[in-house]
PDB file of C-alpha atoms and ligand atoms in Angstrom:
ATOM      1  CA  UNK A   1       0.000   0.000   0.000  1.00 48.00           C
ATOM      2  CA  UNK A   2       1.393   3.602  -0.623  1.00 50.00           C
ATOM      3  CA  UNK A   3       2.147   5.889   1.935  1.00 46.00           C
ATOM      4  CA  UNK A   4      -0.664   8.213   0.767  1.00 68.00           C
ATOM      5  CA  UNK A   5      -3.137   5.622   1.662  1.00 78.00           C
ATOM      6  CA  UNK A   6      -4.247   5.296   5.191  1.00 82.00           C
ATOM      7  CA  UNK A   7      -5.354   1.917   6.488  1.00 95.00           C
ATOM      8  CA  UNK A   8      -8.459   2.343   8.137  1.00 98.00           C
ATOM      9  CA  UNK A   9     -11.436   2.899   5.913  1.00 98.00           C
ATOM     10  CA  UNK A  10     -14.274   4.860   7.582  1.00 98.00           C
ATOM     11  CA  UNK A  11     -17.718   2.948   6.089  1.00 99.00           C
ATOM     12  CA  UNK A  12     -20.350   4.767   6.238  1.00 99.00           C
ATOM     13  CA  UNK A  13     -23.797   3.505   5.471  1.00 99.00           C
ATOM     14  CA  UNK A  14     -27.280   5.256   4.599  1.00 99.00           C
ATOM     15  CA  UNK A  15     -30.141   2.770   5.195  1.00 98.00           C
ATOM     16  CA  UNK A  16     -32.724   4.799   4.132  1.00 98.00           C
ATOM     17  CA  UNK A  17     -33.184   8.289   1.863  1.00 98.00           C
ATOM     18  CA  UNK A  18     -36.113   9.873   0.759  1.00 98.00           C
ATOM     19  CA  UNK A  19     -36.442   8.436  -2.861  1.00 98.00           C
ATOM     20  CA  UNK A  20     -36.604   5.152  -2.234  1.00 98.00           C
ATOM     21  CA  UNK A  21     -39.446   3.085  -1.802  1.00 98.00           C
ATOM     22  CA  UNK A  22     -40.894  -0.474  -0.712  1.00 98.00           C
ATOM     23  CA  UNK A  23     -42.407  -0.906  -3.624  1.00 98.00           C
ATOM     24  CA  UNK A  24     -38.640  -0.865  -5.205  1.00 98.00           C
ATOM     25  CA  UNK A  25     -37.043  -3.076  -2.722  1.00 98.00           C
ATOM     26  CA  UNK A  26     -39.501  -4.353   0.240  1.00 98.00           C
ATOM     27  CA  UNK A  27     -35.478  -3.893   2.523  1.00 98.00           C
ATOM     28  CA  UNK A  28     -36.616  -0.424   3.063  1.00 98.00           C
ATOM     29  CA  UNK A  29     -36.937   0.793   6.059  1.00 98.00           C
ATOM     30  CA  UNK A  30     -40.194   2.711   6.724  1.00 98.00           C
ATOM     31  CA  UNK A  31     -40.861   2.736  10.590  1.00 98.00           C
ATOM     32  CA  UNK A  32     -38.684   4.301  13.300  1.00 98.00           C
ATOM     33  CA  UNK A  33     -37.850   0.796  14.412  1.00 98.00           C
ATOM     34  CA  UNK A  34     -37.068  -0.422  11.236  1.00 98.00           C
ATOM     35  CA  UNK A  35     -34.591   2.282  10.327  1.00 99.00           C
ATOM     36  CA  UNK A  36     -32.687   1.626  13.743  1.00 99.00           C
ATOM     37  CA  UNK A  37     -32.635  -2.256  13.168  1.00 99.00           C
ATOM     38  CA  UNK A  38     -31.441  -1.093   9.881  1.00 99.00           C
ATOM     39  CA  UNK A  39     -28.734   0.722  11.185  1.00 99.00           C
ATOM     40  CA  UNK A  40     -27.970  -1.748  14.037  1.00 99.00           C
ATOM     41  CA  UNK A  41     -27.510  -4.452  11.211  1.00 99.00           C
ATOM     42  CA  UNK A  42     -24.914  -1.997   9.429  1.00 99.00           C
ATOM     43  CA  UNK A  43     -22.920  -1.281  11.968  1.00 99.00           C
ATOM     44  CA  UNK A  44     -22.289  -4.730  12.858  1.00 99.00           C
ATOM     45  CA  UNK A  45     -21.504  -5.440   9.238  1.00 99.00           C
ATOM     46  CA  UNK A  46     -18.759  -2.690  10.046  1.00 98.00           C
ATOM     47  CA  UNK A  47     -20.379   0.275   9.455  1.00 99.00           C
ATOM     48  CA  UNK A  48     -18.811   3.303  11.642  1.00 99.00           C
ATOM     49  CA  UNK A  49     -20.893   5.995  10.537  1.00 99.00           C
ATOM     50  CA  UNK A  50     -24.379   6.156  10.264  1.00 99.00           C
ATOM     51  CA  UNK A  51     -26.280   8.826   7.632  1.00 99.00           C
ATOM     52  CA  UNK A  52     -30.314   8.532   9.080  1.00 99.00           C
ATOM     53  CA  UNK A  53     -32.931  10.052   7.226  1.00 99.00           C
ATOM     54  CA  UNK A  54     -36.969   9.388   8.635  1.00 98.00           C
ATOM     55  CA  UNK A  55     -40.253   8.541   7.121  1.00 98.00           C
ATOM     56  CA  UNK A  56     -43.820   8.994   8.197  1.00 98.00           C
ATOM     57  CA  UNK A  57     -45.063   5.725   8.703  1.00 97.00           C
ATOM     58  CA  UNK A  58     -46.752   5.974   5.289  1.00 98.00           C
ATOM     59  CA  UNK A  59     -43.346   5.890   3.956  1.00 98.00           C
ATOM     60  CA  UNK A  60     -43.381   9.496   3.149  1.00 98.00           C
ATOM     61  CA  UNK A  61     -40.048  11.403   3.850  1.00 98.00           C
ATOM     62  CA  UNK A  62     -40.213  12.549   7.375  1.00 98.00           C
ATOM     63  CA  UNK A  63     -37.598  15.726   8.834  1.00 98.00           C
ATOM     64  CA  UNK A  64     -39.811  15.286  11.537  1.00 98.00           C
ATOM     65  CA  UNK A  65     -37.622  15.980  15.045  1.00 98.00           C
ATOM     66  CA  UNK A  66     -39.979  13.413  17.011  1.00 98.00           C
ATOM     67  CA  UNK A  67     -39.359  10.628  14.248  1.00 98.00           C
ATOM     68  CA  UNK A  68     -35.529  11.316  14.725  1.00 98.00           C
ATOM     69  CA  UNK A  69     -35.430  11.315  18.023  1.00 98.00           C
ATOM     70  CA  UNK A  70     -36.869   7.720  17.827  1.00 98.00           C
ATOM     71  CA  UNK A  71     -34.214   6.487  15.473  1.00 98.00           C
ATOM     72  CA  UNK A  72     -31.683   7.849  17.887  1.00 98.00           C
ATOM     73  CA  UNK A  73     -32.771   6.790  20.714  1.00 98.00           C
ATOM     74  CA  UNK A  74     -33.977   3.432  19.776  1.00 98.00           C
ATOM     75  CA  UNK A  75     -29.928   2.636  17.956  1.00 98.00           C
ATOM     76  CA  UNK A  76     -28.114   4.236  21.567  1.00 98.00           C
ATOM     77  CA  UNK A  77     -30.751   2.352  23.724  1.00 98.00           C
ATOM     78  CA  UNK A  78     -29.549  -0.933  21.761  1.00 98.00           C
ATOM     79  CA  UNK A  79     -25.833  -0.058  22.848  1.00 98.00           C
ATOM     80  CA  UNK A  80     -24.603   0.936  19.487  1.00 98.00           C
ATOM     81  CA  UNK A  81     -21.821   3.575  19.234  1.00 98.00           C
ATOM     82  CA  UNK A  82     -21.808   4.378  15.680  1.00 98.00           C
ATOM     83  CA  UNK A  83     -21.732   7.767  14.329  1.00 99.00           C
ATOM     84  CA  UNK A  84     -24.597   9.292  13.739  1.00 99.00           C
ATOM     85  CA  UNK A  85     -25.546  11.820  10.901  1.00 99.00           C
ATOM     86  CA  UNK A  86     -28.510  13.345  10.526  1.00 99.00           C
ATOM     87  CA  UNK A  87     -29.753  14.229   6.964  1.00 99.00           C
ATOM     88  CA  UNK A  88     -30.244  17.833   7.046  1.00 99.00           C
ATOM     89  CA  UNK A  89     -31.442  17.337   2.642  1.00 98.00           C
ATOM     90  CA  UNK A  90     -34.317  15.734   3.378  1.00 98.00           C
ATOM     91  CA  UNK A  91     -36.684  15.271   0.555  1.00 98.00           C
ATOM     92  CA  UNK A  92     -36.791  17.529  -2.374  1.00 98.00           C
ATOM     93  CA  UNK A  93     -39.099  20.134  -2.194  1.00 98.00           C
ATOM     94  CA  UNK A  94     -39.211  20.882   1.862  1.00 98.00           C
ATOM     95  CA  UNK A  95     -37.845  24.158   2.527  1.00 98.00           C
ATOM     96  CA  UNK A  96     -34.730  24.654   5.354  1.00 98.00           C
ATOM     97  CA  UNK A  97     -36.816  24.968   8.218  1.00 98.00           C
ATOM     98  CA  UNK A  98     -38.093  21.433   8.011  1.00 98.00           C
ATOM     99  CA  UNK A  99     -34.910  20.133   6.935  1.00 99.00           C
ATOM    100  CA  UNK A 100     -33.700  20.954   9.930  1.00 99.00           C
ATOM    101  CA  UNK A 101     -35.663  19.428  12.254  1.00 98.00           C
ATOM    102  CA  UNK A 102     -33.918  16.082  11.862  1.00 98.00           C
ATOM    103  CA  UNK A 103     -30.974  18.260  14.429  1.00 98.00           C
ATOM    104  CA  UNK A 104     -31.733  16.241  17.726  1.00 98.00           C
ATOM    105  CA  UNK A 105     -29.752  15.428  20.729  1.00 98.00           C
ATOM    106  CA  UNK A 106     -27.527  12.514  19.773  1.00 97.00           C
ATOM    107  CA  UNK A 107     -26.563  13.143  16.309  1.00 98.00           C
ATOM    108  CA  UNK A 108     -22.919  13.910  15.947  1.00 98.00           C
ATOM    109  CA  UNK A 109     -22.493  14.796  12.444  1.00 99.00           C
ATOM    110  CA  UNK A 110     -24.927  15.990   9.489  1.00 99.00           C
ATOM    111  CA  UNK A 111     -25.114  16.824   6.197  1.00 99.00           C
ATOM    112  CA  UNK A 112     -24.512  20.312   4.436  1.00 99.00           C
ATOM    113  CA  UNK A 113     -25.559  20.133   0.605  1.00 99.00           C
ATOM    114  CA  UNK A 114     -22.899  22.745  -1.434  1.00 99.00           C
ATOM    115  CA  UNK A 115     -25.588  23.409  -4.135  1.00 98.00           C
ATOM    116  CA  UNK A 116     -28.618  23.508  -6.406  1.00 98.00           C
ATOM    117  CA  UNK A 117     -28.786  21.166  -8.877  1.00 98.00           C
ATOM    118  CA  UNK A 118     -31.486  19.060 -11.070  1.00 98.00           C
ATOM    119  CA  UNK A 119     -32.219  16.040  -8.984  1.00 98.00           C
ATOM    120  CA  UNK A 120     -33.916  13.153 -11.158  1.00 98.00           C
ATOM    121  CA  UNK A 121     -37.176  15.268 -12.606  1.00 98.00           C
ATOM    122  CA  UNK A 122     -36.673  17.765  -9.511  1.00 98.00           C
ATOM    123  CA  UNK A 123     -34.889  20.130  -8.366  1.00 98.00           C
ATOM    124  CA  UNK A 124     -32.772  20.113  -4.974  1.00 98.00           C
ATOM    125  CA  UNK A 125     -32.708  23.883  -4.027  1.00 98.00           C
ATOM    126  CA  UNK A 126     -29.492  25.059  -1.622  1.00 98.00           C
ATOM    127  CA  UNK A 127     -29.309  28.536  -2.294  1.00 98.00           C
ATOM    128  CA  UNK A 128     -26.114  30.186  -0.788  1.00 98.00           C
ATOM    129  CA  UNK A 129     -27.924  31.764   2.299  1.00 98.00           C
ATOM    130  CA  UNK A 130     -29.158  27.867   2.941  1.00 98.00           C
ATOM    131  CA  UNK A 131     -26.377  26.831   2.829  1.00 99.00           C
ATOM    132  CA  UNK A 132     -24.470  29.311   4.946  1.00 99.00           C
ATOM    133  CA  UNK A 133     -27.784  29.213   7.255  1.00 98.00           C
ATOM    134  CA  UNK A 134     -27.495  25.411   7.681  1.00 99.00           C
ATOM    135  CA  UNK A 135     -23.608  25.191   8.152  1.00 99.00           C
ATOM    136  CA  UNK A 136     -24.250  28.347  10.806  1.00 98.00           C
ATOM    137  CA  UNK A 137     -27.063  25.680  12.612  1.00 98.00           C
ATOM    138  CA  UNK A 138     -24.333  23.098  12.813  1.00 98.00           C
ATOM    139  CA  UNK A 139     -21.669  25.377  14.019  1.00 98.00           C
ATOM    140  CA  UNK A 140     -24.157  26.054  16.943  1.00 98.00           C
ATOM    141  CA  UNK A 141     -25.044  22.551  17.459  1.00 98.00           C
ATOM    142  CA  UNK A 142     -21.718  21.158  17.513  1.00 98.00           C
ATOM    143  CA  UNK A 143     -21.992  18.885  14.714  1.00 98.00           C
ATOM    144  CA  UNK A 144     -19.383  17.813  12.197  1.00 98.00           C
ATOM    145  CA  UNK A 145     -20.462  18.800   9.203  1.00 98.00           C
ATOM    146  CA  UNK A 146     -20.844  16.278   6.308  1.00 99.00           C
ATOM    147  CA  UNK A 147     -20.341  18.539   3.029  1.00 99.00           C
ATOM    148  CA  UNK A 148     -22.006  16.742  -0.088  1.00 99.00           C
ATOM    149  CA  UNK A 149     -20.695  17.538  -3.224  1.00 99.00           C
ATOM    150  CA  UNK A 150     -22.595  16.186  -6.287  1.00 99.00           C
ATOM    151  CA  UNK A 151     -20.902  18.683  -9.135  1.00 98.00           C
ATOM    152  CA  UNK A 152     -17.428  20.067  -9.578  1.00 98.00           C
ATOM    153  CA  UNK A 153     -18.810  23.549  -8.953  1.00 98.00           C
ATOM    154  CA  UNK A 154     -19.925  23.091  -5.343  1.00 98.00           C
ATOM    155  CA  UNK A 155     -16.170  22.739  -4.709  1.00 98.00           C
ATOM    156  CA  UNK A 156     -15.970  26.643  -5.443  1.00 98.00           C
ATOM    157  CA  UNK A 157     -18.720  27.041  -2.713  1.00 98.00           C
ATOM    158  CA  UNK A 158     -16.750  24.751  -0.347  1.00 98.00           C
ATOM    159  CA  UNK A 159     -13.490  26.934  -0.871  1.00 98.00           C
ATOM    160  CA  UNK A 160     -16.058  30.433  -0.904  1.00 98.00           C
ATOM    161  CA  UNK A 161     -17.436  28.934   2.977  1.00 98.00           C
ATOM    162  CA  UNK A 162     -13.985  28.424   3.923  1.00 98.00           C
ATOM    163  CA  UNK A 163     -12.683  31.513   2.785  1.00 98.00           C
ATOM    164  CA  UNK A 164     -16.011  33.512   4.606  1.00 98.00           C
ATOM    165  CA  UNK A 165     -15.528  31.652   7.665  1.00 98.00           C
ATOM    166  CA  UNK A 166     -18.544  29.945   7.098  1.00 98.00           C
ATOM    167  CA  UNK A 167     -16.967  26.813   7.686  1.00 98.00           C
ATOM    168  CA  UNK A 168     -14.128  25.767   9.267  1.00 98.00           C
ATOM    169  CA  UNK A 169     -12.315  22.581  10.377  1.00 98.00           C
ATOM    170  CA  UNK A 170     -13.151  19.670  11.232  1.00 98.00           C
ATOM    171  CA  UNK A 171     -15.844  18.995   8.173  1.00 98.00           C
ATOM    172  CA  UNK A 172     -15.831  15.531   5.925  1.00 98.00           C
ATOM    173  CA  UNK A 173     -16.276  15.766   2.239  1.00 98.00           C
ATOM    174  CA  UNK A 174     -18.812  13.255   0.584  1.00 99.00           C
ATOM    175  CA  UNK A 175     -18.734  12.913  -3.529  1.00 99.00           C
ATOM    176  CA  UNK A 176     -21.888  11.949  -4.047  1.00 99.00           C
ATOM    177  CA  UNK A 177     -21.803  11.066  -7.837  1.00 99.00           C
ATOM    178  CA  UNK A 178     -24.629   9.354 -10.097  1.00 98.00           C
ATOM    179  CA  UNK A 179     -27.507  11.401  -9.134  1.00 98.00           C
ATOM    180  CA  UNK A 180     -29.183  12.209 -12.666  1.00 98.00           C
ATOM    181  CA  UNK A 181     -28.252  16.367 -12.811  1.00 98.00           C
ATOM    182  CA  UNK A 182     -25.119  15.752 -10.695  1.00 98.00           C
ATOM    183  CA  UNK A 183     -21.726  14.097 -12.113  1.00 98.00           C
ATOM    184  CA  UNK A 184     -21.183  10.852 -12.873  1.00 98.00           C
ATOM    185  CA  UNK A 185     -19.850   8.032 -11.162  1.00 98.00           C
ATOM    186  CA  UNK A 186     -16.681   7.847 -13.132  1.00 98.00           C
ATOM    187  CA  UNK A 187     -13.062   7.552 -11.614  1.00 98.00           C
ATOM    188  CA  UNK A 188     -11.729  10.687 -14.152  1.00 98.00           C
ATOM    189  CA  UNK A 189     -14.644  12.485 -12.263  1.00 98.00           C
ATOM    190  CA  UNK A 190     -13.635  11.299  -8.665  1.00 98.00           C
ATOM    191  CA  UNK A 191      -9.800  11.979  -9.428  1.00 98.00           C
ATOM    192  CA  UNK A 192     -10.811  15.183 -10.777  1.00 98.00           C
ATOM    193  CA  UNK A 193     -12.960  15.886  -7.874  1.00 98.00           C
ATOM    194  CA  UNK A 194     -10.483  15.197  -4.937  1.00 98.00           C
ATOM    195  CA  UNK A 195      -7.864  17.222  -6.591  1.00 98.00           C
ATOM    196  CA  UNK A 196      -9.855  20.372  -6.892  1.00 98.00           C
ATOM    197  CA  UNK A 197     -10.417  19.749  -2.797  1.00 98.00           C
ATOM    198  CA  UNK A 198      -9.329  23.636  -1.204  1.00 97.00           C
ATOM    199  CA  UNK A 199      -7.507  22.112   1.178  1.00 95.00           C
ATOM    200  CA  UNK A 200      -6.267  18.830   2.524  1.00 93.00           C
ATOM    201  CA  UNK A 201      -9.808  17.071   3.678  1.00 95.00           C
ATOM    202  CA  UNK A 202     -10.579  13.569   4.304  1.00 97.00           C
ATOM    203  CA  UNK A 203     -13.124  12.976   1.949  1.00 98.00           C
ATOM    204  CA  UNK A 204     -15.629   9.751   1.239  1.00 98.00           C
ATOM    205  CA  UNK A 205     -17.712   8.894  -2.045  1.00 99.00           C
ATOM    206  CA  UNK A 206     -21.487   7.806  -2.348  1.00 99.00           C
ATOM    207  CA  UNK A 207     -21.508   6.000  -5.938  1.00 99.00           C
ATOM    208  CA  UNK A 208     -25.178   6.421  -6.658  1.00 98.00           C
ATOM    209  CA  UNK A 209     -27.301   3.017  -7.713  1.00 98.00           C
ATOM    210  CA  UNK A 210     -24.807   0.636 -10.106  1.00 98.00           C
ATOM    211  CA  UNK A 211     -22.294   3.130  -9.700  1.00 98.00           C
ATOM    212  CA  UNK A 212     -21.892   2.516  -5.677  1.00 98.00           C
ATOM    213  CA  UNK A 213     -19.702  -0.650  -5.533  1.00 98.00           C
ATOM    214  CA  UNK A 214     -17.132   0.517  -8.898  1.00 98.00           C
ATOM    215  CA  UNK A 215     -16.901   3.421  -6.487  1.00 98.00           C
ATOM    216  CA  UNK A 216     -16.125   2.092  -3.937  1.00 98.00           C
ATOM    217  CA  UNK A 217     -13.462  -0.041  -5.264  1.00 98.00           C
ATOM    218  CA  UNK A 218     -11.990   2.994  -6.949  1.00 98.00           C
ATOM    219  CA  UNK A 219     -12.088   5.309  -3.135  1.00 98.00           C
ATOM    220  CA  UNK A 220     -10.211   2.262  -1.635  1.00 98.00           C
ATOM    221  CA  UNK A 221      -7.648   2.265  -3.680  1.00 98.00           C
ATOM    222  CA  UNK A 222      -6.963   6.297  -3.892  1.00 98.00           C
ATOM    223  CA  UNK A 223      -7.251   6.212   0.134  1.00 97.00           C
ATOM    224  CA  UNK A 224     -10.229   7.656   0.506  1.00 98.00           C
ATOM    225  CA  UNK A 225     -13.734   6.500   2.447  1.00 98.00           C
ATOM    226  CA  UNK A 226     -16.852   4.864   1.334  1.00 98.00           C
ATOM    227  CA  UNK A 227     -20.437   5.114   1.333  1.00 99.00           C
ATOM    228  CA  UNK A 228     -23.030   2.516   1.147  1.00 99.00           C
ATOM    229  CA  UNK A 229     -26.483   1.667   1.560  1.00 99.00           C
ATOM    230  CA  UNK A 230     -30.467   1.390   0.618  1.00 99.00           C
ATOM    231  CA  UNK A 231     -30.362   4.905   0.085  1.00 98.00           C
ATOM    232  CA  UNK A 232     -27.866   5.394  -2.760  1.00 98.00           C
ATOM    233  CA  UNK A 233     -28.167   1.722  -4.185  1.00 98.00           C
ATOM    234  CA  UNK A 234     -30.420  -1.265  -3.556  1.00 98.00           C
ATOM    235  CA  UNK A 235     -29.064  -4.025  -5.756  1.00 98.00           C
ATOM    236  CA  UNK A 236     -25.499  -6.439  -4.843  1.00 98.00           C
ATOM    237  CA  UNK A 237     -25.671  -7.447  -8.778  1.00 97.00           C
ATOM    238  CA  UNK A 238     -27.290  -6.090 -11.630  1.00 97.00           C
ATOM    239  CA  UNK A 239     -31.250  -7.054 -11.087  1.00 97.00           C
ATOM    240  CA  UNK A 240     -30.374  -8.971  -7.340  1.00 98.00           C
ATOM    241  CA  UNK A 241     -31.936  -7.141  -4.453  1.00 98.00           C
ATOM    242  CA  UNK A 242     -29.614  -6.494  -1.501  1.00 98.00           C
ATOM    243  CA  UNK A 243     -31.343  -8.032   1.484  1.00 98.00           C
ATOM    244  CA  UNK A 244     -30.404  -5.214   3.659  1.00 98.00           C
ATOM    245  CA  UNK A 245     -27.688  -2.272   3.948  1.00 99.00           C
ATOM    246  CA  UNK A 246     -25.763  -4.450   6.135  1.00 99.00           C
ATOM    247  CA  UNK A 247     -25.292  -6.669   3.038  1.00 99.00           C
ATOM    248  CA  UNK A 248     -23.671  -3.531   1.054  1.00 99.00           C
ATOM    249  CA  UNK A 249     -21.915  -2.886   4.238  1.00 99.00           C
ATOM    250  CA  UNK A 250     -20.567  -6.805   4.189  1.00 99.00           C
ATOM    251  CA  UNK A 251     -19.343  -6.059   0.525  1.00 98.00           C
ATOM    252  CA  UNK A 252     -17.701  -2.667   0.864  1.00 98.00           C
ATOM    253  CA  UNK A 253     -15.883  -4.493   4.113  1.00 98.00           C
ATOM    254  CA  UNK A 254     -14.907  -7.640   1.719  1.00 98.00           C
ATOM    255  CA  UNK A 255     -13.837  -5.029  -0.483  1.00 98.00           C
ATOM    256  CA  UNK A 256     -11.599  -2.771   1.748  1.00 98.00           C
ATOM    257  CA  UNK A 257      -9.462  -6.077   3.185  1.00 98.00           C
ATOM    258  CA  UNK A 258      -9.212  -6.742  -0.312  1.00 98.00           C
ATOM    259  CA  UNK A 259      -7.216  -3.583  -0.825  1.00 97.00           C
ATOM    260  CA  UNK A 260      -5.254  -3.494   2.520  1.00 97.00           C
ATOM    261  CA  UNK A 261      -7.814  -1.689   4.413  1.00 98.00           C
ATOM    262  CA  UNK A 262      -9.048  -2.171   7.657  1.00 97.00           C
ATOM    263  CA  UNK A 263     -12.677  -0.529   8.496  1.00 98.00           C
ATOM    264  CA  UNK A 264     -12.663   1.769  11.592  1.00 98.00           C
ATOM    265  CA  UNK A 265     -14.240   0.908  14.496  1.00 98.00           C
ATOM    266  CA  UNK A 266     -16.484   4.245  15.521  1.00 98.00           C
ATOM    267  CA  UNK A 267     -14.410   5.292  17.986  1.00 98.00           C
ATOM    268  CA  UNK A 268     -11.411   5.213  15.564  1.00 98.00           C
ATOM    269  CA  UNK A 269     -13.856   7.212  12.844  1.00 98.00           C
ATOM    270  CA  UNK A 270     -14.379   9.983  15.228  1.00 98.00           C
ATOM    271  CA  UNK A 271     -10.569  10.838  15.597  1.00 98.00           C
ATOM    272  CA  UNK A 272     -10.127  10.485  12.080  1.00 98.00           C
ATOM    273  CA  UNK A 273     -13.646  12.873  11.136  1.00 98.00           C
ATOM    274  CA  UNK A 274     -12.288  15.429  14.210  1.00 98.00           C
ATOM    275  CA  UNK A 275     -15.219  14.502  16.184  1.00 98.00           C
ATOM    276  CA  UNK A 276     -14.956  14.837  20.133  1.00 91.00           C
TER     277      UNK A 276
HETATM  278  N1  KMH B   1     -32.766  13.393  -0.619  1.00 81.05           N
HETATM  279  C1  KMH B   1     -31.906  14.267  -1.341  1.00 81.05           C
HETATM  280  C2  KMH B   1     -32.685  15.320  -2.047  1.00 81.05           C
HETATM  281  C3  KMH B   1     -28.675  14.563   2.365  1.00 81.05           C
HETATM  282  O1  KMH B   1     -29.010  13.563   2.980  1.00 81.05           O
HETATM  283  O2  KMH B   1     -28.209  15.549   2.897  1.00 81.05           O
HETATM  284  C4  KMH B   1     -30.878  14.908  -0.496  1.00 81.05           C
HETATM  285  C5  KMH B   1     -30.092  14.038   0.379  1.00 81.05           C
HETATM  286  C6  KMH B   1     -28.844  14.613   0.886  1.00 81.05           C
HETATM  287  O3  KMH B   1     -30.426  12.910   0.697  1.00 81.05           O
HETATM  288 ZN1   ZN B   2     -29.242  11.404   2.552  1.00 81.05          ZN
END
């Protein structure tokens, strides 16, 4: 292995988003409970982070606090230590104050979206006063922000929050590439993508559907950290349901040892992600 590339792999996983559905893959996780077993399973597939979204019970994307608080509670109460990042994207189409309702007591990290962009048929709105609105929540909160970057120009918006003192130190970058109106899941991209960083960041990538595992693979091997789960993928193979995002999890673990990685426990993912 070269010296650039650390050993221990922070493997994050996202058991449930707001696109996806049961009728796509009956694995989803609908119900508070079900989205903590879900992330119970991952982590003890070897999952150190955990990126939590909620539904109503309809299966409707929830930022509801009380339906977050559940999740959270329900995963600590179980005696799991993982990481835990709240979603503060939510669905398409809710505005920033509902988005950030999923900021309870418990969550150590969430997510800061660097951008507008077309999302599928839709449109994902994060203006530049969201943006610097949300990243000012976090700062108050204490939470390590995630920063998702789905296009090679929200890295101009990551060095323009920097440079503002919008955002500081400690913050994890997340390529999240494969979203139809975002960049594509392509190493050129994801080489192209880490070198335009501002500054030395750790940084993680979220290969969306069949791009997720050749993603993956590729992060490994560069040094960087992975993303998987229900919520950006729910196939193993080309047409074969995953059973669960602790099956992804399984894989992207097979995958890491493979390449002379070993995944961080959570306590080891919270040094490396500057979380205290
Ligand atoms: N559901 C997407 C529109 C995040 O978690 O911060 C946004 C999303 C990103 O899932
Ligand atoms: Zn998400």
């Amino acid at each position: 292995m070269s010296e650039s590339v650390p050993r221990k792999v922070v493997v994050t996983c996202a058991v449930v988003g707001a696109e996806v559905t049961r009728a796509q893959s009956p694995a989803v996780p609908y119900l508070p409970e079900e989205i903590a077993q879900a992330a119970l399973d991952a982590w003890r597939a070897g999952a150190a982070v955990v990126h939590l979204h909620a539904r109503h019970p309809d299966g409707r994307p929830s930022q509801r606090p009380e339906h977050f608080r559940e999740v959270v509670d329900r995963i600590r109460a179980a005696g799991c230590d993982a990481v835990l990042q709240c979603s503060t994207g939510g669905a398409v189409g809710m505005g920033v104050d509902e988005r950030l309702g999923s900021l309870v007591d418990g969550a150590e990290m969430a997510t800061l979206n660097l951008g507008t962009m077309n999302f599928g048929d839709d449109v994902f709105v994060n203006s530049r006063p969201d943006i610097v609105r949300i990243a000012a929540r976090l700062r108050e909160r204490r939470l390590v922000p995630e920063c998702e970057v789905y296009d090679a120009g929200m890295l101009d918006t990551l060095r323009w929050l920097l440079d503002k003192g919008h955002l500081a130190a400690p913050y994890h970058v997340q390529f999240v590439l494969g979203v139809p109106g975002g960049m594509t899941g392509s190493e050129r991209n994801l080489r192209f993508l880490v070198e335009g960083l501002p500054e030395p960041a750790h940084w993680s990538v979220a290969g969306i559907g069949r791009f997720e595992l050749p993603m993956a693979e590729v992060a490994l091997g560069m040094g960087g950290h992975v993303r998987v789960g229900l919520e950006d993928n729910l196939f193993v193979s080309k047409g074969v349901l995953a059973k669960g995002s602790d099956e992804l999890v399984a894989i992207a673990v097979a995958m890491a040892r493979k390449a002379g990685r070993t995944p961080a426990t959570p306590a080891q993912a919270r040094r490396i992600l500057g979380i205290s």
